[in-house]
């Protein structure tokens, strides 16, 4: 099918998950953020707003594109590095 | 440049010199900034003549040039294999450039189709107006461009560097450069015994360029300077591709879409034909995505449903979804290109040429990688790895037209991302064309009244149009 939901689309991508997160989110900063750019811009929808004002995030299916930390306007909310060598996303067609 | 007089060319080059600070002597684009905590290498670290960080097109070109000159070269790649982290459209317009490095490279490399047809389409939600260029002259060696798939192409290109004598180490992330005084003397790989020494470190670590930032050569980016591209590779029968896009055996098509394809978000769309698949995607300025709270994969769906796109992708099966950022601000976000013992090339140096008509990066990556490799070789010949010696990299970049291109088009990114150009003008072109082509029994109006009427309805003053025309001229015309 040409049009598929994001979850199905994400299943076309291979990830070798590092047990150490390469994204660290400072929840205290996020609680005071009203913009929440990360929630919208992430191409893998890894940032989900919670009812209590926090942000739930998942680093496991990350494309390592960097969009979240570039979009984040809150100093120090997203600490971002690459996963360990050989881990993370492995594109085969892209 | 071909249209400039000799005097004008000279003036342009002098302006480039001024802008990058050549006139000031010393170290333009390269003065080390002693801000961050600097690590020195641990004793006993292995030594290389050149360490290249990142085995994309820039890194492999640099490693190939340095290895061919007989230098001991280490090429580091953080992915499982070269290309495994890399995403482009991907249309590669640097065939003639790569041909200089590897004659008749297309005979052995994994290419999809040579591009003989280029389409620029202006979109509204229901309408499209396109410029369709096609020539058989691009079907002759060395060809003008190819569609490629990066995980395959980059892997092949890195193998060429290895064949020339470079060592390739996969699964190696580099987090920082190592210093002795004001000189970069190596890198620290994130693993035990990870310190490696080199006379020259060439950072080709991609758009996020943590290494250039770590060395104090690049600043943090603004969200308006970077765009996010999301993409799908859609499997489609080879015969269907030929018929649907009016292609012969191995020739191919590149379409670039601007206008409402990304709704109110600044950006555009693209569609390239591969051998038995299509590469298609949308690109959105990160600040604009955030401002309008638009999710990139939803824009991709909207793009695929557009009435002029849907018939082209019908029946395609998603093989892979991917995403990557693109440095889009051109000249205005170039880092300092070198310091003592270190050079920056490719996307890491923000050498991505994004200016409406043009969407080019791999060619500039290869050119800058070659220039960096040449600068490293020359530095070894003189055994001088100081910033002053490596300044020749800038000379090489100018000689290869890289810096001159970015300088002469430095106004284009700002213009291309302006709301009027992004959405209003494509809308006007489409609306105007509809008025011209619609036959409804009323009087046949002439073009000027149609144009003025369209502008009035859109509430734009002709003065603004003239201002934009001037900006467009300044960006693209002269």
PDB file of C-alpha atoms in Angstrom, chain A residues 19-81:
ATOM      1  CA  UNK A  19      21.053  -0.330  25.849  1.00  0.00           C
ATOM      2  CA  UNK A  20      22.406   3.119  26.720  1.00  0.00           C
ATOM      3  CA  UNK A  21      20.091   5.952  25.630  1.00  0.00           C
ATOM      4  CA  UNK A  22      21.758   8.498  23.343  1.00  0.00           C
ATOM      5  CA  UNK A  23      19.028  11.050  24.066  1.00  0.00           C
ATOM      6  CA  UNK A  24      18.566  12.378  27.584  1.00  0.00           C
ATOM      7  CA  UNK A  25      15.598  14.623  28.309  1.00  0.00           C
ATOM      8  CA  UNK A  26      15.524  16.879  31.354  1.00  0.00           C
ATOM      9  CA  UNK A  27      11.903  16.500  32.496  1.00  0.00           C
ATOM     10  CA  UNK A  28      12.093  19.491  34.828  1.00  0.00           C
ATOM     11  CA  UNK A  29      12.776  21.780  31.859  1.00  0.00           C
ATOM     12  CA  UNK A  30      10.064  20.167  29.717  1.00  0.00           C
ATOM     13  CA  UNK A  31       7.454  20.693  32.411  1.00  0.00           C
ATOM     14  CA  UNK A  32       7.900  24.433  32.013  1.00  0.00           C
ATOM     15  CA  UNK A  33       7.894  24.380  28.214  1.00  0.00           C
ATOM     16  CA  UNK A  34       4.779  25.477  26.352  1.00  0.00           C
ATOM     17  CA  UNK A  35       6.206  25.155  22.829  1.00  0.00           C
ATOM     18  CA  UNK A  36       6.972  21.435  22.776  1.00  0.00           C
ATOM     19  CA  UNK A  37       8.450  21.535  19.296  1.00  0.00           C
ATOM     20  CA  UNK A  38       9.946  18.052  19.773  1.00  0.00           C
ATOM     21  CA  UNK A  39       6.463  16.514  19.863  1.00  0.00           C
ATOM     22  CA  UNK A  40       5.690  17.748  16.338  1.00  0.00           C
ATOM     23  CA  UNK A  41       8.979  17.734  14.473  1.00  0.00           C
ATOM     24  CA  UNK A  42      10.321  14.254  15.279  1.00  0.00           C
ATOM     25  CA  UNK A  43       9.966  12.129  12.110  1.00  0.00           C
ATOM     26  CA  UNK A  44       9.604   8.968  14.217  1.00  0.00           C
ATOM     27  CA  UNK A  45       7.126  10.449  16.740  1.00  0.00           C
ATOM     28  CA  UNK A  46       9.397   9.598  19.672  1.00  0.00           C
ATOM     29  CA  UNK A  47       8.222  12.438  21.951  1.00  0.00           C
ATOM     30  CA  UNK A  48       4.766  12.120  23.469  1.00  0.00           C
ATOM     31  CA  UNK A  49       3.244  14.742  25.791  1.00  0.00           C
ATOM     32  CA  UNK A  50       1.868  13.431  29.100  1.00  0.00           C
ATOM     33  CA  UNK A  51      -1.156  14.628  31.013  1.00  0.00           C
ATOM     34  CA  UNK A  52       1.002  15.680  33.967  1.00  0.00           C
ATOM     35  CA  UNK A  53       2.896  18.147  31.750  1.00  0.00           C
ATOM     36  CA  UNK A  54       5.934  15.947  31.194  1.00  0.00           C
ATOM     37  CA  UNK A  55       7.244  14.392  28.002  1.00  0.00           C
ATOM     38  CA  UNK A  56       7.514  10.658  27.415  1.00  0.00           C
ATOM     39  CA  UNK A  57      10.291   9.842  24.995  1.00  0.00           C
ATOM     40  CA  UNK A  58      11.757   6.762  23.421  1.00  0.00           C
ATOM     41  CA  UNK A  59      15.259   6.686  21.900  1.00  0.00           C
ATOM     42  CA  UNK A  60      15.043   3.180  20.455  1.00  0.00           C
ATOM     43  CA  UNK A  61      13.628   3.925  16.999  1.00  0.00           C
ATOM     44  CA  UNK A  62      15.596   7.117  16.462  1.00  0.00           C
ATOM     45  CA  UNK A  63      16.845   8.102  12.986  1.00  0.00           C
ATOM     46  CA  UNK A  64      19.665  10.090  14.631  1.00  0.00           C
ATOM     47  CA  UNK A  65      18.694  13.091  12.516  1.00  0.00           C
ATOM     48  CA  UNK A  66      19.086  15.694  15.286  1.00  0.00           C
ATOM     49  CA  UNK A  67      15.855  17.561  14.525  1.00  0.00           C
ATOM     50  CA  UNK A  68      14.645  17.405  18.168  1.00  0.00           C
ATOM     51  CA  UNK A  69      17.641  19.139  19.703  1.00  0.00           C
ATOM     52  CA  UNK A  70      17.794  21.689  16.871  1.00  0.00           C
ATOM     53  CA  UNK A  71      14.093  22.515  17.337  1.00  0.00           C
ATOM     54  CA  UNK A  72      14.215  22.572  21.147  1.00  0.00           C
ATOM     55  CA  UNK A  73      14.299  26.165  22.336  1.00  0.00           C
ATOM     56  CA  UNK A  74      14.729  25.253  26.000  1.00  0.00           C
ATOM     57  CA  UNK A  75      18.334  25.418  27.097  1.00  0.00           C
ATOM     58  CA  UNK A  76      19.571  21.998  28.176  1.00  0.00           C
ATOM     59  CA  UNK A  77      16.274  20.114  27.819  1.00  0.00           C
ATOM     60  CA  UNK A  78      17.561  17.627  25.242  1.00  0.00           C
ATOM     61  CA  UNK A  79      21.042  16.200  25.492  1.00  0.00           C
ATOM     62  CA  UNK A  80      21.826  14.449  22.298  1.00  0.00           C
ATOM     63  CA  UNK A  81      24.737  12.389  21.027  1.00  0.00           C
TER      64      UNK A  81
END
